[in-house]
Amino acid sequence: MTWIDRLSFFSPLDVAALGLLFAGWLLIGWRIEHPRAKHPSTSQIMAGFRHEWMRQMITREPRIFDAQIVASLRQGTAFFASTSVIAIGGTLAVIGNAERVTGIANDLTLMETPAFVWEVKLVIMALFLTNAFLKFVWANRLFGYAAVVMAAVPNDVTHPACAGRADQAAEINIAAARSFNRGLRSVYFALTVAAWLAGPIPLIAATVFTLAVIWRREFASRSRTILLGTQL
């Protein structure tokens, strides 16, 4: 059986649901990172706080407090990277036992679906998890870069390179946070793909729900309102 023949096992609704999943993943990420000026996302607001952090760091003595914050951020990225690896390994293990999983899945869905269909669904889940792992690892590396640049900020506040290096540290810190957030979104959508195991309709519902949750956290959450300094 050729690949084209195997793809016929997926209905037009499956294709539409998968298209919605990828479109939603890309569009919500773009909107979060490119919000309207009058309605910034929580991530954009936090970027401003990261710049302010580096400006305050210039005059803070000693800077142990700042080093501890960066260390905690790196620990968070390392934790999620490790978790992603475990999840990837588990997904690949399930793919390796696709025949056994197919029997269980068919009993649950009351449908005779070939193993190829379940393998494709699990592979897509693994791809999202792999993307998340790569983003978390890169975020961890960038937080390390930020720590080095922060250490290079002169202790003399009158030094001509002081403000410039603080700005560099802030920009690298923001880039690290952006990569971390992208990794989190990949994890969210990897979990969303799990709904596809029950069919295209559950996948559509899970995608809409995931998008709504992400949108609320970035544009309509209580924490965002607090960061803006306004009240609900």
GROMACS .gro file of C-alpha atoms in nm:
model
  232
    1MET     CA    1   0.000   0.000   0.000
    2THR     CA    2   0.144   0.339  -0.104
    3TRP     CA    3   0.153   0.652   0.111
    4ILE     CA    4  -0.123   0.807  -0.098
    5ASP     CA    5  -0.343   0.505  -0.033
    6ARG     CA    6  -0.269   0.527   0.337
    7LEU     CA    7  -0.356   0.896   0.349
    8SER     CA    8  -0.703   0.803   0.227
    9PHE     CA    9  -0.769   0.673   0.579
   10PHE     CA   10  -0.789   1.038   0.689
   11SER     CA   11  -1.118   1.211   0.616
   12PRO     CA   12  -1.150   1.572   0.492
   13LEU     CA   13  -1.258   1.662   0.845
   14ASP     CA   14  -0.931   1.519   0.979
   15VAL     CA   15  -0.738   1.738   0.735
   16ALA     CA   16  -0.944   2.044   0.830
   17ALA     CA   17  -0.893   1.978   1.201
   18LEU     CA   18  -0.519   1.938   1.154
   19GLY     CA   19  -0.506   2.255   0.945
   20LEU     CA   20  -0.689   2.443   1.221
   21LEU     CA   21  -0.440   2.310   1.475
   22PHE     CA   22  -0.132   2.431   1.287
   23ALA     CA   23  -0.293   2.759   1.180
   24GLY     CA   24  -0.399   2.831   1.537
   25TRP     CA   25  -0.054   2.746   1.672
   26LEU     CA   26   0.120   2.980   1.427
   27LEU     CA   27  -0.130   3.264   1.443
   28ILE     CA   28  -0.161   3.279   1.821
   29GLY     CA   29   0.218   3.284   1.849
   30TRP     CA   30   0.243   3.567   1.595
   31ARG     CA   31  -0.029   3.771   1.767
   32ILE     CA   32   0.134   3.731   2.110
   33GLU     CA   33   0.470   3.848   1.977
   34HIS     CA   34   0.321   4.120   1.752
   35PRO     CA   35   0.025   4.261   1.947
   36ARG     CA   36  -0.149   4.589   1.883
   37ALA     CA   37   0.025   4.883   2.049
   38LYS     CA   38  -0.288   4.970   2.249
   39HIS     CA   39  -0.341   4.612   2.368
   40PRO     CA   40  -0.004   4.448   2.445
   41SER     CA   41   0.023   4.084   2.542
   42THR     CA   42   0.145   3.974   2.883
   43SER     CA   43   0.471   3.862   2.721
   44GLN     CA   44   0.525   4.211   2.576
   45ILE     CA   45   0.449   4.374   2.909
   46MET     CA   46   0.698   4.145   3.080
   47ALA     CA   47   0.960   4.243   2.821
   48GLY     CA   48   0.929   4.600   2.950
   49PHE     CA   49   0.981   4.477   3.305
   50ARG     CA   50   1.292   4.287   3.194
   51HIS     CA   51   1.437   4.609   3.057
   52GLU     CA   52   1.356   4.783   3.383
   53TRP     CA   53   1.518   4.495   3.574
   54MET     CA   54   1.846   4.546   3.391
   55ARG     CA   55   1.835   4.923   3.450
   56GLN     CA   56   1.782   4.867   3.822
   57MET     CA   57   2.060   4.609   3.828
   58ILE     CA   58   2.315   4.875   3.731
   59THR     CA   59   2.295   5.042   4.069
   60ARG     CA   60   2.223   4.732   4.280
   61GLU     CA   61   2.502   4.628   4.513
   62PRO     CA   62   2.567   4.345   4.539
   63ARG     CA   63   2.408   4.181   4.234
   64ILE     CA   64   2.359   3.841   4.395
   65PHE     CA   65   1.980   3.890   4.382
   66ASP     CA   66   1.992   3.924   4.002
   67ALA     CA   67   2.215   3.619   3.966
   68GLN     CA   68   1.969   3.413   4.172
   69ILE     CA   69   1.678   3.517   3.949
   70VAL     CA   70   1.864   3.411   3.634
   71ALA     CA   71   1.960   3.083   3.799
   72SER     CA   72   1.595   3.011   3.884
   73LEU     CA   73   1.492   3.091   3.526
   74ARG     CA   74   1.752   2.846   3.395
   75GLN     CA   75   1.627   2.580   3.635
   76GLY     CA   76   1.277   2.625   3.496
   77THR     CA   77   1.391   2.581   3.137
   78ALA     CA   78   1.600   2.277   3.232
   79PHE     CA   79   1.300   2.119   3.406
   80PHE     CA   80   1.073   2.163   3.105
   81ALA     CA   81   1.343   2.042   2.868
   82SER     CA   82   1.385   1.724   3.074
   83THR     CA   83   1.009   1.675   3.089
   84SER     CA   84   0.986   1.714   2.711
   85VAL     CA   85   1.252   1.447   2.660
   86ILE     CA   86   1.061   1.206   2.883
   87ALA     CA   87   0.739   1.280   2.694
   88ILE     CA   88   0.912   1.229   2.359
   89GLY     CA   89   1.052   0.898   2.477
   90GLY     CA   90   0.712   0.784   2.595
   91THR     CA   91   0.547   0.883   2.267
   92LEU     CA   92   0.811   0.701   2.062
   93ALA     CA   93   0.767   0.395   2.281
   94VAL     CA   94   0.395   0.398   2.209
   95ILE     CA   95   0.465   0.434   1.835
   96GLY     CA   96   0.694   0.132   1.858
   97ASN     CA   97   0.402  -0.071   1.995
   98ALA     CA   98   0.148   0.066   1.751
   99GLU     CA   99  -0.015  -0.270   1.683
  100ARG     CA  100  -0.095  -0.327   2.049
  101VAL     CA  101  -0.212   0.032   2.092
  102THR     CA  102  -0.430   0.000   1.783
  103GLY     CA  103  -0.626  -0.284   1.936
  104ILE     CA  104  -0.692  -0.089   2.254
  105ALA     CA  105  -0.778   0.230   2.066
  106ASN     CA  106  -1.016   0.052   1.832
  107ASP     CA  107  -1.195  -0.100   2.130
  108LEU     CA  108  -1.237   0.246   2.282
  109THR     CA  109  -1.353   0.419   1.962
  110LEU     CA  110  -1.555   0.120   1.836
  111MET     CA  111  -1.393   0.165   1.493
  112GLU     CA  112  -1.153  -0.042   1.285
  113THR     CA  113  -0.869   0.200   1.224
  114PRO     CA  114  -0.532   0.079   1.088
  115ALA     CA  115  -0.215   0.126   1.291
  116PHE     CA  116  -0.083   0.377   1.036
  117VAL     CA  117  -0.345   0.633   1.141
  118TRP     CA  118  -0.250   0.615   1.508
  119GLU     CA  119   0.119   0.633   1.420
  120VAL     CA  120   0.069   0.955   1.223
  121LYS     CA  121  -0.121   1.114   1.510
  122LEU     CA  122   0.147   1.017   1.760
  123VAL     CA  123   0.426   1.138   1.529
  124ILE     CA  124   0.265   1.482   1.508
  125MET     CA  125   0.245   1.489   1.886
  126ALA     CA  126   0.614   1.395   1.902
  127LEU     CA  127   0.700   1.675   1.658
  128PHE     CA  128   0.536   1.934   1.883
  129LEU     CA  129   0.721   1.792   2.183
  130THR     CA  130   1.050   1.796   1.993
  131ASN     CA  131   0.997   2.159   1.901
  132ALA     CA  132   0.924   2.235   2.265
  133PHE     CA  133   1.246   2.060   2.373
  134LEU     CA  134   1.455   2.260   2.125
  135LYS     CA  135   1.295   2.587   2.239
  136PHE     CA  136   1.355   2.509   2.607
  137VAL     CA  137   1.718   2.414   2.545
  138TRP     CA  138   1.778   2.734   2.349
  139ALA     CA  139   1.607   2.939   2.620
  140ASN     CA  140   1.836   2.781   2.878
  141ARG     CA  141   2.138   2.872   2.666
  142LEU     CA  142   2.018   3.230   2.620
  143PHE     CA  143   1.961   3.278   2.992
  144GLY     CA  144   2.323   3.165   3.032
  145TYR     CA  145   2.431   3.428   2.780
  146ALA     CA  146   2.228   3.688   2.966
  147ALA     CA  147   2.402   3.597   3.292
  148VAL     CA  148   2.745   3.647   3.133
  149VAL     CA  149   2.649   3.984   2.983
  150MET     CA  150   2.503   4.091   3.317
  151ALA     CA  151   2.835   4.004   3.480
  152ALA     CA  152   3.008   4.222   3.218
  153VAL     CA  153   2.811   4.532   3.320
  154PRO     CA  154   3.063   4.764   3.491
  155ASN     CA  155   3.017   4.833   3.861
  156ASP     CA  156   3.091   5.199   3.796
  157VAL     CA  157   2.757   5.351   3.694
  158THR     CA  158   2.940   5.635   3.521
  159HIS     CA  159   3.122   5.397   3.287
  160PRO     CA  160   3.020   5.471   2.923
  161ALA     CA  161   2.953   5.101   2.849
  162CYS     CA  162   2.731   5.047   3.153
  163ALA     CA  163   2.389   5.134   3.005
  164GLY     CA  164   2.464   4.970   2.671
  165ARG     CA  165   2.561   4.637   2.823
  166ALA     CA  166   2.256   4.644   3.050
  167ASP     CA  167   2.040   4.690   2.740
  168GLN     CA  168   2.218   4.397   2.573
  169ALA     CA  169   2.152   4.180   2.877
  170ALA     CA  170   1.785   4.283   2.869
  171GLU     CA  171   1.747   4.197   2.500
  172ILE     CA  172   1.906   3.854   2.545
  173ASN     CA  173   1.687   3.795   2.848
  174ILE     CA  174   1.379   3.885   2.643
  175ALA     CA  175   1.489   3.653   2.361
  176ALA     CA  176   1.528   3.371   2.614
  177ALA     CA  177   1.181   3.434   2.754
  178ARG     CA  178   1.038   3.439   2.401
  179SER     CA  179   1.192   3.099   2.326
  180PHE     CA  180   1.064   2.963   2.657
  181ASN     CA  181   0.711   3.082   2.582
  182ARG     CA  182   0.725   2.923   2.237
  183GLY     CA  183   0.824   2.597   2.402
  184LEU     CA  184   0.529   2.618   2.640
  185ARG     CA  185   0.289   2.676   2.350
  186SER     CA  186   0.429   2.371   2.173
  187VAL     CA  187   0.359   2.165   2.485
  188TYR     CA  188   0.002   2.300   2.496
  189PHE     CA  189  -0.059   2.200   2.137
  190ALA     CA  190   0.110   1.862   2.183
  191LEU     CA  191  -0.150   1.791   2.450
  192THR     CA  192  -0.416   1.920   2.211
  193VAL     CA  193  -0.310   1.662   1.950
  194ALA     CA  194  -0.395   1.391   2.204
  195ALA     CA  195  -0.762   1.477   2.148
  196TRP     CA  196  -0.720   1.369   1.784
  197LEU     CA  197  -0.694   1.011   1.905
  198ALA     CA  198  -1.068   1.036   1.971
  199GLY     CA  199  -1.140   1.184   1.627
  200PRO     CA  200  -1.136   1.512   1.433
  201ILE     CA  201  -1.427   1.673   1.621
  202PRO     CA  202  -1.252   1.639   1.960
  203LEU     CA  203  -0.936   1.781   1.799
  204ILE     CA  204  -1.126   2.087   1.675
  205ALA     CA  205  -1.285   2.135   2.017
  206ALA     CA  206  -0.949   2.094   2.194
  207THR     CA  207  -0.780   2.339   1.955
  208VAL     CA  208  -1.045   2.604   2.013
  209PHE     CA  209  -1.023   2.550   2.389
  210THR     CA  210  -0.641   2.573   2.386
  211LEU     CA  211  -0.649   2.893   2.180
  212ALA     CA  212  -0.905   3.044   2.417
  213VAL     CA  213  -0.692   2.959   2.722
  214ILE     CA  214  -0.375   3.104   2.568
  215TRP     CA  215  -0.558   3.416   2.448
  216ARG     CA  216  -0.706   3.478   2.791
  217ARG     CA  217  -0.372   3.437   2.967
  218GLU     CA  218  -0.200   3.677   2.729
  219PHE     CA  219  -0.470   3.938   2.671
  220ALA     CA  220  -0.744   3.912   2.934
  221SER     CA  221  -0.599   3.768   3.253
  222ARG     CA  222  -0.599   3.914   3.603
  223SER     CA  223  -0.219   3.903   3.610
  224ARG     CA  224  -0.201   4.111   3.290
  225THR     CA  225  -0.426   4.372   3.446
  226ILE     CA  226  -0.205   4.387   3.753
  227LEU     CA  227   0.107   4.424   3.538
  228LEU     CA  228  -0.055   4.715   3.357
  229GLY     CA  229  -0.120   4.877   3.691
  230THR     CA  230  -0.498   4.896   3.638
  231GLN     CA  231  -0.789   4.732   3.818
  232LEU     CA  232  -1.063   4.503   3.693
   0.00000   0.00000   0.00000
